[in-house]
Amino acid sequence: MGSLALPDRIRLKRDGLGGKQRWYAARKNITRDPMMLRFAIRLFAPALLLVVCCAHAQSDARCGVMPVVARDSQPNIFSEQQEMWLGQVEADQLEADVVPVRDARLNEHLQSVADRLLATLPATKIQIRVLLIDSDEVNAYSLAGGHIYVTRKLVSVARSDDELAGVLGHEIGHIMSHQFAFDTTREMQRLLHVTSVSDEADIRAKFAAMLDAEEKAKHPELREGGEETQADQIGVYVATAAGYRPQAGAEFWNRVFFVGGKTGNRMMDLFGLTKPDEKRLRGMERMAAALPPTCGRDAHPDESGFAAWHEAVLENQAGAATEDVKAEHEVVLTPPLQMELTRVRFSPDGRSILAQDESSIFVMSRQPFALRYRIDAEGALPANFSPDSKSITFSTPGLRTEQWSAETKKMLAVHEMLTRKPCYDSRLSPDGRTLVCVEMNDSGELSLAMLDTATSNVVWEHKVWFLPNWSLFYSLLYSRVFGSTDPVFLSSYSADNNTLLIAGGDEKLALDLKNRTVINTGGGIRGGITGAYAFVGSDKLAGINRQNPDKSGIYSFPDGKVLKRLSLKFSTIESVSNPGDHLHLLVRDLKDYDVGLGDLDSMKFLSLLKVRALDEWDGAMAGEGADGTVLLEQWTGDPHAPQGSQQSLHLPLSPLPLLQAAAMSPDGRYLAASTSFRGALWDLTTGKQIFLIHGFTDAAWDKQDMLYLDMSKRGEVGRHIAQISMKTKAATELKYTIDEHTQMRYGRLTDWKLDTKKKTWTLELHDLASDGVVWSRTFPDVYFAYTSSLGHRDLIFSFELKAHTAKEALKANPRLAEEAAAIKDKDRNDARLIEVINGETGADDGAVVAVMPPNYAGVDGLNRAGDQVYVQGVDDRTAVYSLSSGKELRQLFGYVVALDPGTGRICTGDRVGEAMVYDADGKELAHYEMGEPLRFATFREDGSSVTILTADQKVRTVSAVGGSAPTMVRASAAN
């Protein structure tokens, strides 16, 4: 049996609107491999010349000759049926990293517009499928065989079905001009010398080989330009013929890409003065003007439903996939594992409270202390109450802003903002009207702007704020690329939520968010505060002097007069919602990031809650309890006196994040799982929780139902190994000697020992119960990164061939030496010795020399089942190698989440909520739509069933051989 806490998956970043797909698939491997991130680049943009083949075109007397491209106008090894198979292969890879909007009504409207456009084209076997996806980019893109994807952000900035028709017509133009088939034909011939394809399995194998060859190619073929013109010409034609305004596509392009109506001319083109967006706008305008005025005259699309549909798209949440599961056994974890709260705030009037975690915002009343409702807010930046306490506002890194009623679950406003320049960091005004955006000009200088959220118009701008240093520049770049919710710049809101003080380095600006103006500051605010700061109410500011903490203090706002000198030796301080007449702040650099309530008058900590999220409103404190509940109590003013009654409130389920560790008992009865902050143990016969535990980094069971946990450091309790007996339900802290080289990883306790004289490292595997050494292995190099295969049987090492350990292994094994001899460049990093060690005995259990695929995800992407080694890639592909021959057997889409060593069966995850089971030969045995992202999976009953935990905290056991009937072949043999 095996287990896995699934790796993070980072969303795709794509090129501009209307371009054929060029995706950069990035994965963040948050487990243990030293190579934290790798990018796999998929470039697919060679150019085509516009070909109008009248012999294959249907003409409309009112619209002229249709610009249809014949399949044989360029070299093409694909029939229309094979194009659809090619598109399915591409979709299997791409859709693993998109979040579909599952509301059928919203997708139906887009499909209806596409169907109207298709009715103007000649009959074809290719079927167009339009899917609305949740993305913060204004984009639409297409794949071979009829797949079109439109982002919610694009829909949000569209103003009519005419504009949507222009976008969809362009993507249909890419598909119906067979550009994908032409491109793939050329690439397969150039890189693989392929001259024909057959069935879907053959296309899958050759497509995977082509991707590998593209990534290895020293001189990739990149040509771009003509195919966009071609798609525009077809798009303008079909949109107009269907009755949509021909100018709408150009208007949309002009507005969304801030072209400003500039189109240039041929003379400017000659001197390179026309920008590509301007040239393309000119082309679209000319195409529309060239069509006869009678074209589309009798067709009048019904626009009456656009406004209601558009509003529904803005308000709709992404939703979950449809479930298709016949579970043998199903339980819901009760109570569920609560996510860590990152924020708790009172409203300015003290009547309401909000609590926020990674994916939810909970809204509560204070008297009575009760839950009002939950907002789905995955990836949201910190939420705030409006100054009048009547609403809650928040934004996302993608510049979506939402405003909700504080009393009832009602969305008051939602905006998808569109900016000329990207926001590297942003703050939403608590009233929801203004977004403060940090931008960067071409010289690398930062600017600060206030934008109106309803219109995205700039209402105030400080064009040159300051030039960031390299550290800040890197932080800004990281935040931008990965959509981080962690703020880059220091900032603080006043208690009335009308003022924002934001700082970059020593450059601080005070903004009046109500009047959208700058507030002049002076005195110590400008010169005395060089570190963290926070408002104390609305007219005072606490600030830290980083160079001399003893000269920190309380300053009047905005003139910066020193009201009180203090010694503030903290790295971070935060405001409370309402300190009353006190000088109260939150301090976050206590042990393990717990937050404390500090009284700056007495310089004491008053918090009685050992929590990570805390707030105060004039003596009333709200914070998170150890079990994830929200606690509310009244502070009496004396930390030694009995406090007021404490109330607690259990929050509803919030989707489970990526787990830090998870393990199931051998008999399948118990499950232990942990996020970074807290963990728990459940009895899966009932789903009931047995223990609530603070966070652990690894878990393992023995055959006697004894659980071992690597417990994280928490407060005064250091990191340690804990033992929990299921018979006695007692927990024991084992007295092991643990240092930085001691690791409990993948259910095994290992330790590295350095022999300074011999300059060798020895890996020791310890017995979990006794801490005794079971076996050891010495390496004449440094200590190496390694993994444990799913199934908890093998340890897998990966050595570069130039490493001494690898050289010695090649000398001792003629077969490995022969495999290595076939590799010309022994110094290349992707040529590796993969060695499998029996985890129980330390004996060699096989090795292979292989050139790792270009998309290799690192050592944690390795798994072994029998003679096969699975090598995970960063672009949703997994290669399968023979351990005995070193040859690549096949590739499959998805990443391995569970493995059964006995049968060689694997379970993979791919699209959101999708689980698939394959046998040792790569045949698909079962295919399940779980409805929610997978968080843990393990085989049971000698590989005949799989138990899966999903983000909705349901645990289901399903058959490994009897899932939904497969609709496609998803694994393919290698050439």
C-alpha angles and dihedrals in degrees: 000000000000140000140196139190097215120242122245119265121211121210122251123261115213141190127257130306116295097010120129112258118292106165133183107205111199126182126192110215101203096175119085112294113120090227096079099178137017129176125218111200121206111193117184111160117112114152132250132200117239108259122189108191108189093186090069098033130099114216128212111209090218095049105033126229115351113235096232119159118218119231091235096048088099133019105292129170094182129091117206089262090051090048088058090051089049089051091051090053091051091046092052089058099040100042092061087076103040128085109222122211101235100197102114093205092061093049092045093063092055090045091052091055090048092048091053090053093047091054088070093057131079117271114279139173090229112103118208116222118185119199126189111218133192107245136139093224127092097235149124125189140171141213133205119286099031108305114144125177123195121188123228088233090060092050090049093059095042115102102195147003086260090067092045089051089054091053096043091044090056092052091046086052091059091050100042093047087059091233093151092052091047092047094047092045091053093046094047091049094045098045105025104020088233114164101175144020130203128185131000094270090054091049091050093052094047093044090054090048089050092053090052091048092049091053091049095044113111092203110036115195108242119173123152139169114065097067092057090054089048093051091047091053093051091042095052091047098050093042092052094043089052091055101259121132108272093213094056096085092054092046091052092049092049094050101040096046095040093237090155094216092292114145104161121209140245093275091054089046089055092058094040093248097127115090117225093245090052093049091049092050089053091052094050092049091051092048091053093046092050095060116096114261089238092062111116092356095136096044117084115175116213107251096176095099098048098088095051092044092047091053091048091053091052094050099039122102122224094254130197131286120262113270118238102174133133099189123199088208131006133182135167116226105248119225093016124228104266119221118238114268112237097187141023120181138173120220115250090256092048094234099108137043132200127199123192136194133170095291110013144052115205120202119205139177117232099212106059095021099230141134116258100183148311127251120209101233110155111178094004122156117239112304126225140191117246117251090257091050091232099111146027122228134191141158138203132228086255089062099251110147126197133186122195134184113258091216106045136016097267127132108225100184140355129185134181102206123213118202133187091225127032119260109235091187130003144185125200116216110243090241089059094233101105137043117202107211131191109212135178128221127214091270092057094252118139124235130189123218139177113218130191106242095212096053104017087230119148109246097176134007139186098199098193113032102155143307112261122226120237094266093054091042090055091048091051092048093048092049091049097047097044101033093237118193092206111105116244096198130052114249142159135193122218117244092257089053092232099107132058124192111195128180138192109189106315092336109104128177127188114209128197099218094189096055096024094233138123120261115216113233131188147162117042093354090071101034111014099051109072099151137034122339139181138187117254098204114319104299103043134062130199113211137181124222100215095196094048112017091185088068093057118115155143116294132191115244129263101359094051100226115166109250097171136000115227138175104235109177095176133114097212135029129172137192125251118224094250122358092184110207092337135093095238126161138165116247118199107181095084118121114304091001096288111159121234132195108235128199107210091195094062097019089230133129112243101180114120092182118089093211146130098224121047141155139176134212110189095315099329111111127200124185147139121284125220091260095050096262121132114247126204125189140153120244112223096200097252116086090201097050125084110273130224121278115294120227125197132200127196113220123220121254117297116194111271113252126217108304124239091208140352136174137170126213116252092252092050094240102113134045127194118192136166141188118202093278110030140015138187145195123228137190103230094201087073104009090237120145115243103181136014110209135177116253123303130190100211140012137195138175130211125210092266094063092258114148123211121196132187098220120207121234110272124182110305092349112091128214111290145155113258127200121206122189116211090202097056098020086225125140123214131188107226116221100233125153104242126184136158091286095051112095136175100205130165091352096308131103111224135173133192119218123195121214101201094191097051092031092226134131123221123203113211124194113207131204107248094219100047104017087231119147110258096182140339137206128197124216122197091211130052119303109281135223111252140171138211117235118240107263091055095249110101139046113213124204127191118203130181109237091242091060115107092235090056093047091052091049091052091051091052097046119051093193092056090045090054091050090050092048089061089063108083099199109051092181096062111117095223093060104090145167109231109200125187120205125191104247094211099050107016091235122143110263102181141311139207137191111223141161103238117230117261090249093055109153097204137261095313088061091068124102133164132209117172109306093347130092118197115212114195121214131206093237098063094270126120120196121209119214132187110242091208100047104023090228123137108246102186146319131239135189116246137041126274112254101167137015136189111211093198100056098021090233119149135196118213135192122214124145118032107295096359121136123182131183123210131184125229091274094055095256114146111241103173139007122196134183101208095184095228136054115283116249103172138002137180137171120242140182095037092309097309095114140026127215114210132188115202133194092263086064095247117142114206131178112208135179115268091211106035112053128130114314110271114250096196144016106256104174121064137193117250121242 
